Amino acid sequence: ESLDRFSLAVVNKAVNLTDGFPYISVCGNVPPQSCIFSQVLNVGAASAAWICILRYYQLRDWGVRKWHNQVILWTGLLCALGTSIVGNFQEKNQRSTHLTGAFLAFFVGILYFWLQLFLSWRMKNLPQPGAPWIGPLRLVLCSACFVLEVAMVVLHSWSMRSVSAICEWVVAMLLFILFGLLAVDFSRLDGCTLCLQPDSGSLRPPPDSPTSLHVQL
């Protein structure tokens, strides 16, 4: 999606590569790519939030303490919220709001994965689905992502915008990969069930059993 938007911005001459390599947000500043930018990031944010919720219940079933699990969940949800903010408040129109969303998406987003790595290090009894190299790969990706995020900020402050923009693009790709790697953990899931229960103060008598919707993964 990011590469498609970059290509569209170049074709529409919204960015000029002779002036330097553009930031992701610059490619999504003007229509029609700004429309695609908003729509796709909204879908991505909703998907990320759903992934974080599934991961929360999986960790709960694995015996992770509630408050530890809730901290991880909320960092993931803030990352999803930031992604949506970035998509809906373009840098050209709402710079401060856009940068706030970018901070949540990038920096809080990588914190989400660092917390999960720390949890797996502290709780040796947690299941480790997938090949033995998945854990070290996540460590390498998280480390690279953090270093590039710091480099992105420092290089931007030094007015090395093109190199900073390249770091931003790589960070975005690494975060996509980290979210994608959760599919390894979800391979242990057969499905999930959504249960709808009436409020205890409802005037209508509760049904014999809650309404359930089973989703096959």
PDB file of N, CA and C in Angstrom, residues 34-91:
ATOM      1  N   SER A  34      -4.150  11.117  -1.064  1.00  0.00           N
ATOM      2  CA  SER A  34      -4.530  11.366   0.325  1.00  0.00           C
ATOM      3  C   SER A  34      -5.797  10.585   0.683  1.00  0.00           C
ATOM      4  N   CYS A  35      -6.697  10.405  -0.285  1.00  0.00           N
ATOM      5  CA  CYS A  35      -7.920   9.627  -0.052  1.00  0.00           C
ATOM      6  C   CYS A  35      -7.579   8.159   0.170  1.00  0.00           C
ATOM      7  N   ILE A  36      -6.675   7.646  -0.677  1.00  0.00           N
ATOM      8  CA  ILE A  36      -6.231   6.258  -0.522  1.00  0.00           C
ATOM      9  C   ILE A  36      -5.489   6.098   0.794  1.00  0.00           C
ATOM     10  N   PHE A  37      -4.659   7.088   1.122  1.00  0.00           N
ATOM     11  CA  PHE A  37      -3.895   7.106   2.369  1.00  0.00           C
ATOM     12  C   PHE A  37      -4.826   6.940   3.575  1.00  0.00           C
ATOM     13  N   SER A  38      -5.878   7.758   3.625  1.00  0.00           N
ATOM     14  CA  SER A  38      -6.814   7.715   4.750  1.00  0.00           C
ATOM     15  C   SER A  38      -7.563   6.392   4.807  1.00  0.00           C
ATOM     16  N   GLN A  39      -8.071   5.959   3.679  1.00  0.00           N
ATOM     17  CA  GLN A  39      -8.892   4.751   3.657  1.00  0.00           C
ATOM     18  C   GLN A  39      -8.095   3.519   4.071  1.00  0.00           C
ATOM     19  N   VAL A  40      -6.918   3.363   3.481  1.00  0.00           N
ATOM     20  CA  VAL A  40      -6.119   2.177   3.763  1.00  0.00           C
ATOM     21  C   VAL A  40      -5.622   2.180   5.198  1.00  0.00           C
ATOM     22  N   LEU A  41      -5.193   3.330   5.711  1.00  0.00           N
ATOM     23  CA  LEU A  41      -4.710   3.376   7.095  1.00  0.00           C
ATOM     24  C   LEU A  41      -5.845   3.150   8.094  1.00  0.00           C
ATOM     25  N   ASN A  42      -7.055   3.573   7.768  1.00  0.00           N
ATOM     26  CA  ASN A  42      -8.193   3.277   8.637  1.00  0.00           C
ATOM     27  C   ASN A  42      -8.451   1.772   8.705  1.00  0.00           C
ATOM     28  N   VAL A  43      -8.409   1.125   7.549  1.00  0.00           N
ATOM     29  CA  VAL A  43      -8.577  -0.334   7.516  1.00  0.00           C
ATOM     30  C   VAL A  43      -7.428  -1.010   8.267  1.00  0.00           C
ATOM     31  N   GLY A  44      -6.204  -0.513   8.051  1.00  0.00           N
ATOM     32  CA  GLY A  44      -5.049  -1.067   8.738  1.00  0.00           C
ATOM     33  C   GLY A  44      -5.137  -0.885  10.242  1.00  0.00           C
ATOM     34  N   ALA A  45      -5.628   0.275  10.681  1.00  0.00           N
ATOM     35  CA  ALA A  45      -5.773   0.531  12.112  1.00  0.00           C
ATOM     36  C   ALA A  45      -6.796  -0.410  12.736  1.00  0.00           C
ATOM     37  N   ALA A  46      -7.915  -0.617  12.043  1.00  0.00           N
ATOM     38  CA  ALA A  46      -8.939  -1.538  12.552  1.00  0.00           C
ATOM     39  C   ALA A  46      -8.390  -2.965  12.621  1.00  0.00           C
ATOM     40  N   SER A  47      -7.627  -3.362  11.612  1.00  0.00           N
ATOM     41  CA  SER A  47      -7.026  -4.699  11.604  1.00  0.00           C
ATOM     42  C   SER A  47      -6.018  -4.854  12.740  1.00  0.00           C
ATOM     43  N   ALA A  48      -5.198  -3.816  12.955  1.00  0.00           N
ATOM     44  CA  ALA A  48      -4.204  -3.862  14.030  1.00  0.00           C
ATOM     45  C   ALA A  48      -4.888  -3.959  15.393  1.00  0.00           C
ATOM     46  N   ALA A  49      -5.973  -3.202  15.579  1.00  0.00           N
ATOM     47  CA  ALA A  49      -6.702  -3.265  16.851  1.00  0.00           C
ATOM     48  C   ALA A  49      -7.271  -4.660  17.090  1.00  0.00           C
ATOM     49  N   TRP A  50      -7.805  -5.273  16.046  1.00  0.00           N
ATOM     50  CA  TRP A  50      -8.360  -6.626  16.167  1.00  0.00           C
ATOM     51  C   TRP A  50      -7.262  -7.632  16.487  1.00  0.00           C
ATOM     52  N   ILE A  51      -6.102  -7.476  15.869  1.00  0.00           N
ATOM     53  CA  ILE A  51      -4.964  -8.356  16.155  1.00  0.00           C
ATOM     54  C   ILE A  51      -4.547  -8.220  17.615  1.00  0.00           C
ATOM     55  N   CYS A  52      -4.485  -6.981  18.112  1.00  0.00           N
ATOM     56  CA  CYS A  52      -4.087  -6.752  19.502  1.00  0.00           C
ATOM     57  C   CYS A  52      -5.087  -7.362  20.480  1.00  0.00           C
ATOM     58  N   ILE A  53      -6.368  -7.281  20.154  1.00  0.00           N
ATOM     59  CA  ILE A  53      -7.389  -7.870  21.026  1.00  0.00           C
ATOM     60  C   ILE A  53      -7.283  -9.390  21.033  1.00  0.00           C
ATOM     61  N   LEU A  54      -7.092  -9.987  19.862  1.00  0.00           N
ATOM     62  CA  LEU A  54      -6.897 -11.440  19.797  1.00  0.00           C
ATOM     63  C   LEU A  54      -5.680 -11.864  20.598  1.00  0.00           C
ATOM     64  N   ARG A  55      -4.598 -11.094  20.476  1.00  0.00           N
ATOM     65  CA  ARG A  55      -3.371 -11.415  21.209  1.00  0.00           C
ATOM     66  C   ARG A  55      -3.591 -11.294  22.719  1.00  0.00           C
ATOM     67  N   TYR A  56      -4.388 -10.304  23.116  1.00  0.00           N
ATOM     68  CA  TYR A  56      -4.700 -10.128  24.545  1.00  0.00           C
ATOM     69  C   TYR A  56      -5.365 -11.376  25.112  1.00  0.00           C
ATOM     70  N   TYR A  57      -6.378 -11.885  24.410  1.00  0.00           N
ATOM     71  CA  TYR A  57      -7.089 -13.065  24.913  1.00  0.00           C
ATOM     72  C   TYR A  57      -6.227 -14.322  24.825  1.00  0.00           C
ATOM     73  N   GLN A  58      -5.351 -14.379  23.836  1.00  0.00           N
ATOM     74  CA  GLN A  58      -4.448 -15.519  23.758  1.00  0.00           C
ATOM     75  C   GLN A  58      -3.480 -15.524  24.940  1.00  0.00           C
ATOM     76  N   LEU A  59      -2.905 -14.352  25.246  1.00  0.00           N
ATOM     77  CA  LEU A  59      -1.990 -14.262  26.385  1.00  0.00           C
ATOM     78  C   LEU A  59      -2.720 -14.518  27.701  1.00  0.00           C
ATOM     79  N   ARG A  60      -3.965 -14.082  27.789  1.00  0.00           N
ATOM     80  CA  ARG A  60      -4.758 -14.357  28.990  1.00  0.00           C
ATOM     81  C   ARG A  60      -4.929 -15.859  29.181  1.00  0.00           C
ATOM     82  N   ASP A  61      -5.234 -16.558  28.094  1.00  0.00           N
ATOM     83  CA  ASP A  61      -5.405 -18.008  28.189  1.00  0.00           C
ATOM     84  C   ASP A  61      -4.095 -18.726  28.480  1.00  0.00           C
ATOM     85  N   TRP A  62      -2.978 -18.081  28.174  1.00  0.00           N
ATOM     86  CA  TRP A  62      -1.669 -18.667  28.482  1.00  0.00           C
ATOM     87  C   TRP A  62      -1.216 -18.367  29.902  1.00  0.00           C
ATOM     88  N   GLY A  63      -2.042 -17.642  30.642  1.00  0.00           N
ATOM     89  CA  GLY A  63      -1.734 -17.403  32.052  1.00  0.00           C
ATOM     90  C   GLY A  63      -1.009 -16.111  32.362  1.00  0.00           C
ATOM     91  N   VAL A  64      -0.968 -15.160  31.423  1.00  0.00           N
ATOM     92  CA  VAL A  64      -0.317 -13.870  31.684  1.00  0.00           C
ATOM     93  C   VAL A  64      -1.175 -13.059  32.645  1.00  0.00           C
ATOM     94  N   ARG A  65      -0.534 -12.428  33.627  1.00  0.00           N
ATOM     95  CA  ARG A  65      -1.266 -11.643  34.616  1.00  0.00           C
ATOM     96  C   ARG A  65      -2.036 -10.508  33.952  1.00  0.00           C
ATOM     97  N   LYS A  66      -3.187 -10.194  34.543  1.00  0.00           N
ATOM     98  CA  LYS A  66      -4.125  -9.279  33.897  1.00  0.00           C
ATOM     99  C   LYS A  66      -3.521  -7.909  33.629  1.00  0.00           C
ATOM    100  N   TRP A  67      -2.853  -7.309  34.622  1.00  0.00           N
ATOM    101  CA  TRP A  67      -2.374  -5.938  34.416  1.00  0.00           C
ATOM    102  C   TRP A  67      -1.213  -5.891  33.428  1.00  0.00           C
ATOM    103  N   HIS A  68      -0.369  -6.934  33.416  1.00  0.00           N
ATOM    104  CA  HIS A  68       0.691  -7.006  32.399  1.00  0.00           C
ATOM    105  C   HIS A  68       0.072  -7.061  31.004  1.00  0.00           C
ATOM    106  N   ASN A  69      -0.931  -7.897  30.886  1.00  0.00           N
ATOM    107  CA  ASN A  69      -1.586  -8.085  29.597  1.00  0.00           C
ATOM    108  C   ASN A  69      -2.309  -6.821  29.155  1.00  0.00           C
ATOM    109  N   GLN A  70      -2.914  -6.102  30.097  1.00  0.00           N
ATOM    110  CA  GLN A  70      -3.639  -4.883  29.750  1.00  0.00           C
ATOM    111  C   GLN A  70      -2.700  -3.779  29.286  1.00  0.00           C
ATOM    112  N   VAL A  71      -1.522  -3.696  29.895  1.00  0.00           N
ATOM    113  CA  VAL A  71      -0.539  -2.703  29.448  1.00  0.00           C
ATOM    114  C   VAL A  71      -0.144  -2.972  27.999  1.00  0.00           C
ATOM    115  N   ILE A  72       0.102  -4.248  27.682  1.00  0.00           N
ATOM    116  CA  ILE A  72       0.457  -4.610  26.310  1.00  0.00           C
ATOM    117  C   ILE A  72      -0.691  -4.283  25.365  1.00  0.00           C
ATOM    118  N   LEU A  73      -1.915  -4.625  25.771  1.00  0.00           N
ATOM    119  CA  LEU A  73      -3.081  -4.355  24.924  1.00  0.00           C
ATOM    120  C   LEU A  73      -3.221  -2.871  24.622  1.00  0.00           C
ATOM    121  N   TRP A  74      -3.101  -2.030  25.647  1.00  0.00           N
ATOM    122  CA  TRP A  74      -3.320  -0.601  25.443  1.00  0.00           C
ATOM    123  C   TRP A  74      -2.235   0.042  24.591  1.00  0.00           C
ATOM    124  N   THR A  75      -1.004  -0.451  24.691  1.00  0.00           N
ATOM    125  CA  THR A  75       0.027   0.077  23.792  1.00  0.00           C
ATOM    126  C   THR A  75      -0.302  -0.277  22.341  1.00  0.00           C
ATOM    127  N   GLY A  76      -0.797  -1.496  22.117  1.00  0.00           N
ATOM    128  CA  GLY A  76      -1.193  -1.900  20.772  1.00  0.00           C
ATOM    129  C   GLY A  76      -2.359  -1.082  20.247  1.00  0.00           C
ATOM    130  N   LEU A  77      -3.346  -0.823  21.104  1.00  0.00           N
ATOM    131  CA  LEU A  77      -4.498  -0.034  20.680  1.00  0.00           C
ATOM    132  C   LEU A  77      -4.112   1.420  20.405  1.00  0.00           C
ATOM    133  N   LEU A  78      -3.168   1.956  21.195  1.00  0.00           N
ATOM    134  CA  LEU A  78      -2.696   3.320  20.933  1.00  0.00           C
ATOM    135  C   LEU A  78      -1.948   3.390  19.606  1.00  0.00           C
ATOM    136  N   CYS A  79      -1.213   2.326  19.277  1.00  0.00           N
ATOM    137  CA  CYS A  79      -0.550   2.252  17.973  1.00  0.00           C
ATOM    138  C   CYS A  79      -1.585   2.280  16.854  1.00  0.00           C
ATOM    139  N   ALA A  80      -2.656   1.508  17.014  1.00  0.00           N
ATOM    140  CA  ALA A  80      -3.725   1.491  16.008  1.00  0.00           C
ATOM    141  C   ALA A  80      -4.399   2.855  15.898  1.00  0.00           C
ATOM    142  N   LEU A  81      -4.637   3.494  17.050  1.00  0.00           N
ATOM    143  CA  LEU A  81      -5.236   4.831  17.038  1.00  0.00           C
ATOM    144  C   LEU A  81      -4.335   5.828  16.317  1.00  0.00           C
ATOM    145  N   GLY A  82      -3.030   5.757  16.607  1.00  0.00           N
ATOM    146  CA  GLY A  82      -2.093   6.652  15.941  1.00  0.00           C
ATOM    147  C   GLY A  82      -2.076   6.460  14.440  1.00  0.00           C
ATOM    148  N   THR A  83      -2.192   5.205  14.007  1.00  0.00           N
ATOM    149  CA  THR A  83      -2.231   4.919  12.566  1.00  0.00           C
ATOM    150  C   THR A  83      -3.432   5.578  11.910  1.00  0.00           C
ATOM    151  N   SER A  84      -4.574   5.512  12.585  1.00  0.00           N
ATOM    152  CA  SER A  84      -5.776   6.149  12.054  1.00  0.00           C
ATOM    153  C   SER A  84      -5.634   7.672  12.024  1.00  0.00           C
ATOM    154  N   ILE A  85      -5.030   8.236  13.076  1.00  0.00           N
ATOM    155  CA  ILE A  85      -4.823   9.688  13.132  1.00  0.00           C
ATOM    156  C   ILE A  85      -3.916  10.144  11.993  1.00  0.00           C
ATOM    157  N   VAL A  86      -2.845   9.396  11.753  1.00  0.00           N
ATOM    158  CA  VAL A  86      -1.922   9.736  10.663  1.00  0.00           C
ATOM    159  C   VAL A  86      -2.654   9.758   9.326  1.00  0.00           C
ATOM    160  N   GLY A  87      -3.550   8.796   9.126  1.00  0.00           N
ATOM    161  CA  GLY A  87      -4.263   8.716   7.867  1.00  0.00           C
ATOM    162  C   GLY A  87      -5.290   9.808   7.671  1.00  0.00           C
ATOM    163  N   ASN A  88      -5.899  10.280   8.759  1.00  0.00           N
ATOM    164  CA  ASN A  88      -7.012  11.227   8.647  1.00  0.00           C
ATOM    165  C   ASN A  88      -6.617  12.688   8.833  1.00  0.00           C
ATOM    166  N   PHE A  89      -5.463  12.918   9.445  1.00  0.00           N
ATOM    167  CA  PHE A  89      -4.991  14.295   9.642  1.00  0.00           C
ATOM    168  C   PHE A  89      -3.665  14.447   8.891  1.00  0.00           C
ATOM    169  N   GLN A  90      -3.761  14.884   7.655  1.00  0.00           N
ATOM    170  CA  GLN A  90      -2.570  14.983   6.816  1.00  0.00           C
ATOM    171  C   GLN A  90      -1.582  16.001   7.381  1.00  0.00           C
ATOM    172  N   GLU A  91      -0.320  15.720   7.160  1.00  0.00           N
ATOM    173  CA  GLU A  91       0.759  16.581   7.670  1.00  0.00           C
ATOM    174  C   GLU A  91       0.644  18.004   7.139  1.00  0.00           C
TER     175      GLU A  91
END
